């Protein structure tokens, strides 16, 4: 049985570097939630059936993982867009953004999923 793995995209890598410098608390909170989500999926729960207050369904199988439950104090709204490829058991990390980039982030994520499915 193949185990799940995480694969970041170039867009994610760029966004990660930005958040490391500009919003490290938000990045940490999002990555902590990603860790919880990934561990649940790795235990055999179907990615679309993982329910938590920090997970949002964005359509086309895309999930957004936010900063809720992170550090004490007020964190800026931040979302990490992921796509769990159930057949390949790969959790793609697509990008990270905030409210101002949400529309573009969702479009980028949807385009990523379309391109991924074309390559198959």
Tab-separated table of N, CA and C in Angstrom:
chain	number	residue	atom	x	y	z
A	1	UNK	N	0.842	-1.181	0.000
A	1	UNK	CA	0.000	0.000	0.000
A	1	UNK	C	0.891	1.250	0.000
A	2	UNK	N	0.620	2.132	-0.918
A	2	UNK	CA	1.392	3.360	-1.050
A	2	UNK	C	0.999	4.353	0.034
A	3	UNK	N	2.000	5.011	0.584
A	3	UNK	CA	1.732	6.033	1.591
A	3	UNK	C	1.602	7.395	0.926
A	4	UNK	N	0.854	8.259	1.571
A	4	UNK	CA	0.674	9.625	1.088
A	4	UNK	C	1.989	10.382	1.179
A	5	UNK	N	2.176	11.313	0.239
A	5	UNK	CA	3.324	12.206	0.282
A	5	UNK	C	2.865	13.617	-0.069
A	6	UNK	N	3.673	14.586	0.299
A	6	UNK	CA	3.376	15.993	0.024
A	6	UNK	C	4.278	16.471	-1.096
A	7	UNK	N	3.691	17.204	-2.048
A	7	UNK	CA	4.469	17.760	-3.142
A	7	UNK	C	4.124	19.239	-3.321
A	8	UNK	N	5.057	20.135	-2.989
A	8	UNK	CA	4.804	21.564	-3.163
A	8	UNK	C	5.010	22.001	-4.610
A	9	UNK	N	4.225	22.976	-5.038
A	9	UNK	CA	4.397	23.558	-6.376
A	9	UNK	C	5.379	24.727	-6.278
A	10	UNK	N	5.815	25.221	-7.430
A	10	UNK	CA	6.689	26.395	-7.446
A	10	UNK	C	5.970	27.607	-6.847
A	11	UNK	N	4.682	27.760	-7.155
A	11	UNK	CA	3.904	28.885	-6.619
A	11	UNK	C	3.860	28.807	-5.095
A	12	UNK	N	3.695	27.613	-4.570
A	12	UNK	CA	3.702	27.440	-3.112
A	12	UNK	C	5.060	27.834	-2.537
A	13	UNK	N	6.132	27.379	-3.156
A	13	UNK	CA	7.485	27.669	-2.656
A	13	UNK	C	7.712	29.179	-2.590
A	14	UNK	N	7.291	29.910	-3.625
A	14	UNK	CA	7.450	31.371	-3.625
A	14	UNK	C	6.632	32.009	-2.507
A	15	UNK	N	5.375	31.583	-2.381
A	15	UNK	CA	4.493	32.138	-1.354
A	15	UNK	C	5.018	31.807	0.045
A	16	UNK	N	5.544	30.612	0.208
A	16	UNK	CA	6.095	30.184	1.499
A	16	UNK	C	7.233	31.110	1.920
A	17	UNK	N	8.126	31.422	1.000
A	17	UNK	CA	9.248	32.318	1.306
A	17	UNK	C	8.743	33.697	1.735
A	18	UNK	N	7.729	34.200	1.030
A	18	UNK	CA	7.141	35.490	1.381
A	18	UNK	C	6.569	35.455	2.797
A	19	UNK	N	5.797	34.427	3.095
A	19	UNK	CA	5.166	34.323	4.413
A	19	UNK	C	6.195	34.092	5.515
A	20	UNK	N	7.277	33.402	5.213
A	20	UNK	CA	8.346	33.216	6.204
A	20	UNK	C	8.892	34.561	6.679
A	21	UNK	N	9.039	35.491	5.730
A	21	UNK	CA	9.600	36.806	6.049
A	21	UNK	C	8.556	37.771	6.594
A	22	UNK	N	7.379	37.818	5.958
A	22	UNK	CA	6.397	38.867	6.245
A	22	UNK	C	5.330	38.478	7.267
A	23	UNK	N	4.958	37.199	7.322
A	23	UNK	CA	3.885	36.757	8.220
A	23	UNK	C	4.202	35.383	8.810
A	24	UNK	N	5.275	35.289	9.578
A	24	UNK	CA	5.690	33.975	10.087
A	24	UNK	C	4.682	33.324	11.031
A	25	UNK	N	3.949	34.115	11.807
A	25	UNK	CA	2.968	33.514	12.721
A	25	UNK	C	1.815	32.882	11.941
A	26	UNK	N	1.359	33.555	10.886
A	26	UNK	CA	0.289	33.012	10.061
A	26	UNK	C	0.760	31.744	9.354
A	27	UNK	N	2.002	31.774	8.852
A	27	UNK	CA	2.555	30.593	8.184
A	27	UNK	C	2.610	29.416	9.141
A	28	UNK	N	3.100	29.651	10.355
A	28	UNK	CA	3.191	28.567	11.332
A	28	UNK	C	1.812	27.984	11.634
A	29	UNK	N	0.815	28.854	11.819
A	29	UNK	CA	-0.535	28.386	12.129
A	29	UNK	C	-1.105	27.544	10.986
A	30	UNK	N	-0.906	27.988	9.755
A	30	UNK	CA	-1.404	27.250	8.583
A	30	UNK	C	-0.680	25.907	8.460
A	31	UNK	N	0.628	25.906	8.665
A	31	UNK	CA	1.392	24.657	8.550
A	31	UNK	C	1.055	23.675	9.664
A	32	UNK	N	0.748	24.188	10.861
A	32	UNK	CA	0.298	23.302	11.944
A	32	UNK	C	-1.016	22.626	11.558
A	33	UNK	N	-1.929	23.391	10.964
A	33	UNK	CA	-3.203	22.814	10.520
A	33	UNK	C	-2.999	21.846	9.362
A	34	UNK	N	-2.065	22.164	8.467
A	34	UNK	CA	-1.725	21.241	7.378
A	34	UNK	C	-1.240	19.928	7.958
A	35	UNK	N	-0.414	19.993	8.977
A	35	UNK	CA	0.115	18.783	9.612
A	35	UNK	C	-1.020	17.925	10.173
A	36	UNK	N	-1.977	18.559	10.837
A	36	UNK	CA	-3.136	17.811	11.370
A	36	UNK	C	-3.919	17.156	10.229
A	37	UNK	N	-4.179	17.928	9.182
A	37	UNK	CA	-4.938	17.412	8.029
A	37	UNK	C	-4.194	16.241	7.385
A	38	UNK	N	-2.900	16.416	7.142
A	38	UNK	CA	-2.120	15.380	6.479
A	38	UNK	C	-2.072	14.098	7.304
A	39	UNK	N	-1.891	14.223	8.614
A	39	UNK	CA	-1.857	13.030	9.473
A	39	UNK	C	-3.179	12.279	9.431
A	40	UNK	N	-4.279	13.008	9.376
A	40	UNK	CA	-5.604	12.371	9.302
A	40	UNK	C	-5.751	11.614	7.986
A	41	UNK	N	-5.344	12.250	6.887
A	41	UNK	CA	-5.422	11.601	5.568
A	41	UNK	C	-4.501	10.379	5.528
A	42	UNK	N	-3.303	10.517	6.067
A	42	UNK	CA	-2.338	9.408	6.064
A	42	UNK	C	-2.836	8.210	6.871
A	43	UNK	N	-3.748	8.462	7.824
A	43	UNK	CA	-4.322	7.370	8.609
A	43	UNK	C	-5.439	6.649	7.860
A	44	UNK	N	-5.773	7.137	6.670
A	44	UNK	CA	-6.755	6.435	5.854
A	44	UNK	C	-8.091	7.130	5.678
A	45	UNK	N	-8.261	8.311	6.258
A	45	UNK	CA	-9.513	9.052	6.072
A	45	UNK	C	-9.473	9.710	4.689
A	46	UNK	N	-10.535	9.555	3.910
A	46	UNK	CA	-10.594	10.175	2.590
A	46	UNK	C	-10.449	11.687	2.751
A	47	UNK	N	-9.588	12.333	1.954
A	47	UNK	CA	-9.319	13.766	2.120
A	47	UNK	C	-10.560	14.656	2.085
A	48	UNK	N	-11.569	14.285	1.320
A	48	UNK	CA	-12.771	15.117	1.234
A	48	UNK	C	-13.672	14.950	2.458
A	49	UNK	N	-13.404	13.942	3.275
A	49	UNK	CA	-14.234	13.699	4.462
A	49	UNK	C	-13.592	14.198	5.755
A	50	UNK	N	-12.424	14.818	5.646
A	50	UNK	CA	-11.798	15.411	6.824
A	50	UNK	C	-12.534	16.720	7.101
A	51	UNK	N	-13.126	16.813	8.282
A	51	UNK	CA	-13.901	17.999	8.648
A	51	UNK	C	-13.242	18.670	9.844
A	52	UNK	N	-12.970	19.952	9.693
A	52	UNK	CA	-12.419	20.762	10.781
A	52	UNK	C	-12.741	22.216	10.469
A	53	UNK	N	-12.773	23.042	11.488
A	53	UNK	CA	-13.113	24.448	11.303
A	53	UNK	C	-12.133	25.212	10.440
A	54	UNK	N	-10.927	24.688	10.284
A	54	UNK	CA	-9.900	25.372	9.503
A	54	UNK	C	-9.837	24.901	8.048
A	55	UNK	N	-10.736	23.995	7.638
A	55	UNK	CA	-10.738	23.461	6.274
A	55	UNK	C	-11.940	24.009	5.515
A	56	UNK	N	-11.694	24.460	4.282
A	56	UNK	CA	-12.751	24.993	3.428
A	56	UNK	C	-12.709	24.277	2.088
A	57	UNK	N	-13.880	23.884	1.600
A	57	UNK	CA	-13.983	23.253	0.289
A	57	UNK	C	-14.066	24.354	-0.759
A	58	UNK	N	-13.152	24.340	-1.715
A	58	UNK	CA	-13.123	25.363	-2.757
A	58	UNK	C	-13.566	24.828	-4.118
A	59	UNK	N	-14.115	23.623	-4.154
A	59	UNK	CA	-14.564	23.031	-5.417
A	59	UNK	C	-13.428	22.330	-6.150
A	60	UNK	N	-13.769	21.472	-7.077
A	60	UNK	CA	-12.813	20.711	-7.890
A	60	UNK	C	-11.848	19.875	-7.046
A	61	UNK	N	-12.234	19.569	-5.809
A	61	UNK	CA	-11.387	18.778	-4.930
A	61	UNK	C	-10.362	19.600	-4.169
A	62	UNK	N	-10.347	20.900	-4.389
A	62	UNK	CA	-9.382	21.788	-3.730
A	62	UNK	C	-9.860	22.084	-2.316
A	63	UNK	N	-8.929	22.038	-1.379
A	63	UNK	CA	-9.225	22.393	0.008
A	63	UNK	C	-8.363	23.582	0.384
A	64	UNK	N	-8.922	24.489	1.165
A	64	UNK	CA	-8.161	25.612	1.710
A	64	UNK	C	-8.023	25.388	3.209
A	65	UNK	N	-6.809	25.474	3.689
A	65	UNK	CA	-6.515	25.291	5.105
A	65	UNK	C	-6.135	26.666	5.660
A	66	UNK	N	-6.878	27.109	6.677
A	66	UNK	CA	-6.616	28.462	7.175
A	66	UNK	C	-5.832	28.464	8.482
A	67	UNK	N	-5.691	29.657	9.075
A	67	UNK	CA	-4.843	29.888	10.234
A	67	UNK	C	-5.536	29.666	11.573
A	68	UNK	N	-6.819	29.334	11.564
A	68	UNK	CA	-7.567	29.229	12.827
A	68	UNK	C	-6.932	28.244	13.798
A	69	UNK	N	-6.970	28.629	15.073
A	69	UNK	CA	-6.410	27.781	16.115
A	69	UNK	C	-4.923	28.000	16.315
A	70	UNK	N	-4.367	28.978	15.589
A	70	UNK	CA	-2.931	29.235	15.668
A	70	UNK	C	-2.555	30.028	16.905
A	71	UNK	N	-1.530	30.773	16.779
A	71	UNK	CA	-0.969	31.539	17.896
A	71	UNK	C	-2.011	32.428	18.561
A	72	UNK	N	-1.751	32.726	19.821
A	72	UNK	CA	-2.645	33.628	20.537
A	72	UNK	C	-2.581	35.007	19.893
A	73	UNK	N	-3.689	35.716	19.982
A	73	UNK	CA	-3.741	37.023	19.351
A	73	UNK	C	-4.392	36.928	17.988
A	74	UNK	N	-4.494	38.041	17.353
A	74	UNK	CA	-5.191	38.113	16.069
A	74	UNK	C	-4.229	37.847	14.930
A	75	UNK	N	-4.497	36.801	14.168
A	75	UNK	CA	-3.709	36.505	12.981
A	75	UNK	C	-4.492	36.959	11.754
A	76	UNK	N	-3.777	37.419	10.747
A	76	UNK	CA	-4.432	37.787	9.490
A	76	UNK	C	-4.976	36.535	8.815
A	77	UNK	N	-6.114	36.697	8.157
A	77	UNK	CA	-6.692	35.558	7.447
A	77	UNK	C	-5.717	35.089	6.380
A	78	UNK	N	-5.402	33.807	6.443
A	78	UNK	CA	-4.427	33.206	5.543
A	78	UNK	C	-4.951	31.836	5.141
A	79	UNK	N	-4.784	31.506	3.872
A	79	UNK	CA	-5.222	30.189	3.403
A	79	UNK	C	-4.145	29.519	2.574
A	80	UNK	N	-3.958	28.244	2.870
A	80	UNK	CA	-3.067	27.379	2.097
A	80	UNK	C	-3.972	26.508	1.231
A	81	UNK	N	-3.788	26.597	-0.071
A	81	UNK	CA	-4.615	25.833	-1.001
A	81	UNK	C	-3.908	24.528	-1.339
A	82	UNK	N	-4.634	23.424	-1.144
A	82	UNK	CA	-4.074	22.093	-1.394
A	82	UNK	C	-5.014	21.298	-2.280
A	83	UNK	N	-4.424	20.314	-2.956
A	83	UNK	CA	-5.227	19.386	-3.750
A	83	UNK	C	-4.778	17.970	-3.411
A	84	UNK	N	-5.660	17.203	-2.767
A	84	UNK	CA	-5.325	15.813	-2.481
A	84	UNK	C	-5.663	14.923	-3.684
A	85	UNK	N	-4.630	14.386	-4.321
A	85	UNK	CA	-4.807	13.470	-5.446
A	85	UNK	C	-4.939	12.068	-4.850
A	86	UNK	N	-6.171	11.611	-4.738
A	86	UNK	CA	-6.460	10.350	-4.057
A	86	UNK	C	-5.828	9.167	-4.784
A	87	UNK	N	-5.877	9.167	-6.118
A	87	UNK	CA	-5.332	8.038	-6.879
A	87	UNK	C	-3.816	7.906	-6.710
A	88	UNK	N	-3.110	9.026	-6.770
A	88	UNK	CA	-1.647	9.011	-6.663
A	88	UNK	C	-1.174	9.108	-5.210
A	89	UNK	N	-2.111	9.414	-4.288
A	89	UNK	CA	-1.793	9.619	-2.871
A	89	UNK	C	-0.736	10.711	-2.702
A	90	UNK	N	-1.010	11.838	-3.383
A	90	UNK	CA	-0.140	13.007	-3.297
A	90	UNK	C	-0.981	14.181	-2.842
A	91	UNK	N	-0.497	14.896	-1.830
A	91	UNK	CA	-1.144	16.122	-1.403
A	91	UNK	C	-0.317	17.273	-1.973
A	92	UNK	N	-0.871	17.911	-2.998
A	92	UNK	CA	-0.191	19.030	-3.642
A	92	UNK	C	-0.433	20.301	-2.834
A	93	UNK	N	0.643	21.012	-2.514
A	93	UNK	CA	0.549	22.316	-1.877
A	93	UNK	C	0.623	23.329	-3.011
A	94	UNK	N	-0.493	24.019	-3.282
A	94	UNK	CA	-0.572	24.854	-4.481
A	94	UNK	C	-0.087	26.276	-4.230
A	95	UNK	N	-0.648	26.959	-3.249
A	95	UNK	CA	-0.220	28.319	-2.946
A	95	UNK	C	-0.750	28.742	-1.581
A	96	UNK	N	-0.262	29.857	-1.097
A	96	UNK	CA	-0.721	30.456	0.152
A	96	UNK	C	-1.119	31.893	-0.162
A	97	UNK	N	-2.214	32.342	0.434
A	97	UNK	CA	-2.614	33.724	0.213
A	97	UNK	C	-3.497	34.241	1.326
A	98	UNK	N	-3.914	35.497	1.168
A	98	UNK	CA	-4.809	36.115	2.145
A	98	UNK	C	-6.096	36.531	1.441
A	99	UNK	N	-6.931	37.276	2.144
A	99	UNK	CA	-8.225	37.674	1.583
A	99	UNK	C	-8.068	38.439	0.268
A	100	UNK	N	-7.045	39.292	0.187
A	100	UNK	CA	-6.889	40.118	-1.010
A	100	UNK	C	-6.534	39.305	-2.251
A	101	UNK	N	-5.913	38.148	-2.071
A	101	UNK	CA	-5.526	37.319	-3.221
A	101	UNK	C	-6.418	36.090	-3.392
A	102	UNK	N	-7.467	35.974	-2.574
A	102	UNK	CA	-8.279	34.754	-2.549
A	102	UNK	C	-8.837	34.371	-3.921
A	103	UNK	N	-9.408	35.317	-4.629
A	103	UNK	CA	-10.000	35.007	-5.944
A	103	UNK	C	-8.937	34.471	-6.902
A	104	UNK	N	-7.777	35.149	-6.953
A	104	UNK	CA	-6.691	34.702	-7.829
A	104	UNK	C	-6.125	33.360	-7.377
A	105	UNK	N	-6.034	33.154	-6.062
A	105	UNK	CA	-5.503	31.891	-5.535
A	105	UNK	C	-6.408	30.717	-5.902
A	106	UNK	N	-7.707	30.932	-5.822
A	106	UNK	CA	-8.652	29.862	-6.173
A	106	UNK	C	-8.559	29.565	-7.667
A	107	UNK	N	-8.427	30.600	-8.495
A	107	UNK	CA	-8.292	30.389	-9.939
A	107	UNK	C	-6.995	29.641	-10.249
A	108	UNK	N	-5.899	30.060	-9.624
A	108	UNK	CA	-4.619	29.376	-9.813
A	108	UNK	C	-4.738	27.902	-9.423
A	109	UNK	N	-5.409	27.648	-8.318
A	109	UNK	CA	-5.582	26.271	-7.836
A	109	UNK	C	-6.426	25.451	-8.798
A	110	UNK	N	-7.512	26.043	-9.284
A	110	UNK	CA	-8.383	25.334	-10.234
A	110	UNK	C	-7.630	25.042	-11.534
A	111	UNK	N	-6.853	26.014	-12.010
A	111	UNK	CA	-6.047	25.795	-13.227
A	111	UNK	C	-5.026	24.685	-13.000
A	112	UNK	N	-4.431	24.637	-11.818
A	112	UNK	CA	-3.467	23.592	-11.490
A	112	UNK	C	-4.121	22.211	-11.593
A	113	UNK	N	-5.324	22.087	-11.021
A	113	UNK	CA	-6.026	20.794	-11.039
A	113	UNK	C	-6.365	20.393	-12.468
A	114	UNK	N	-6.815	21.339	-13.277
A	114	UNK	CA	-7.123	21.047	-14.686
A	114	UNK	C	-5.872	20.544	-15.398
A	115	UNK	N	-4.746	21.247	-15.232
A	115	UNK	CA	-3.498	20.839	-15.881
A	115	UNK	C	-3.016	19.476	-15.375
A	116	UNK	N	-3.167	19.235	-14.105
A	116	UNK	CA	-2.775	17.941	-13.532
A	116	UNK	C	-3.575	16.816	-14.175
A	117	UNK	N	-4.876	17.022	-14.330
A	117	UNK	CA	-5.736	15.986	-14.898
A	117	UNK	C	-5.495	15.814	-16.406
A	118	UNK	N	-5.066	16.859	-17.093
A	118	UNK	CA	-4.738	16.752	-18.522
A	118	UNK	C	-3.500	15.884	-18.714
A	119	UNK	N	-2.539	16.024	-17.789
A	119	UNK	CA	-1.275	15.270	-17.915
A	119	UNK	C	-1.451	13.775	-17.714
A	120	UNK	N	-2.579	13.349	-17.238
A	120	UNK	CA	-2.774	11.913	-16.959
A	120	UNK	C	-3.117	11.151	-18.189
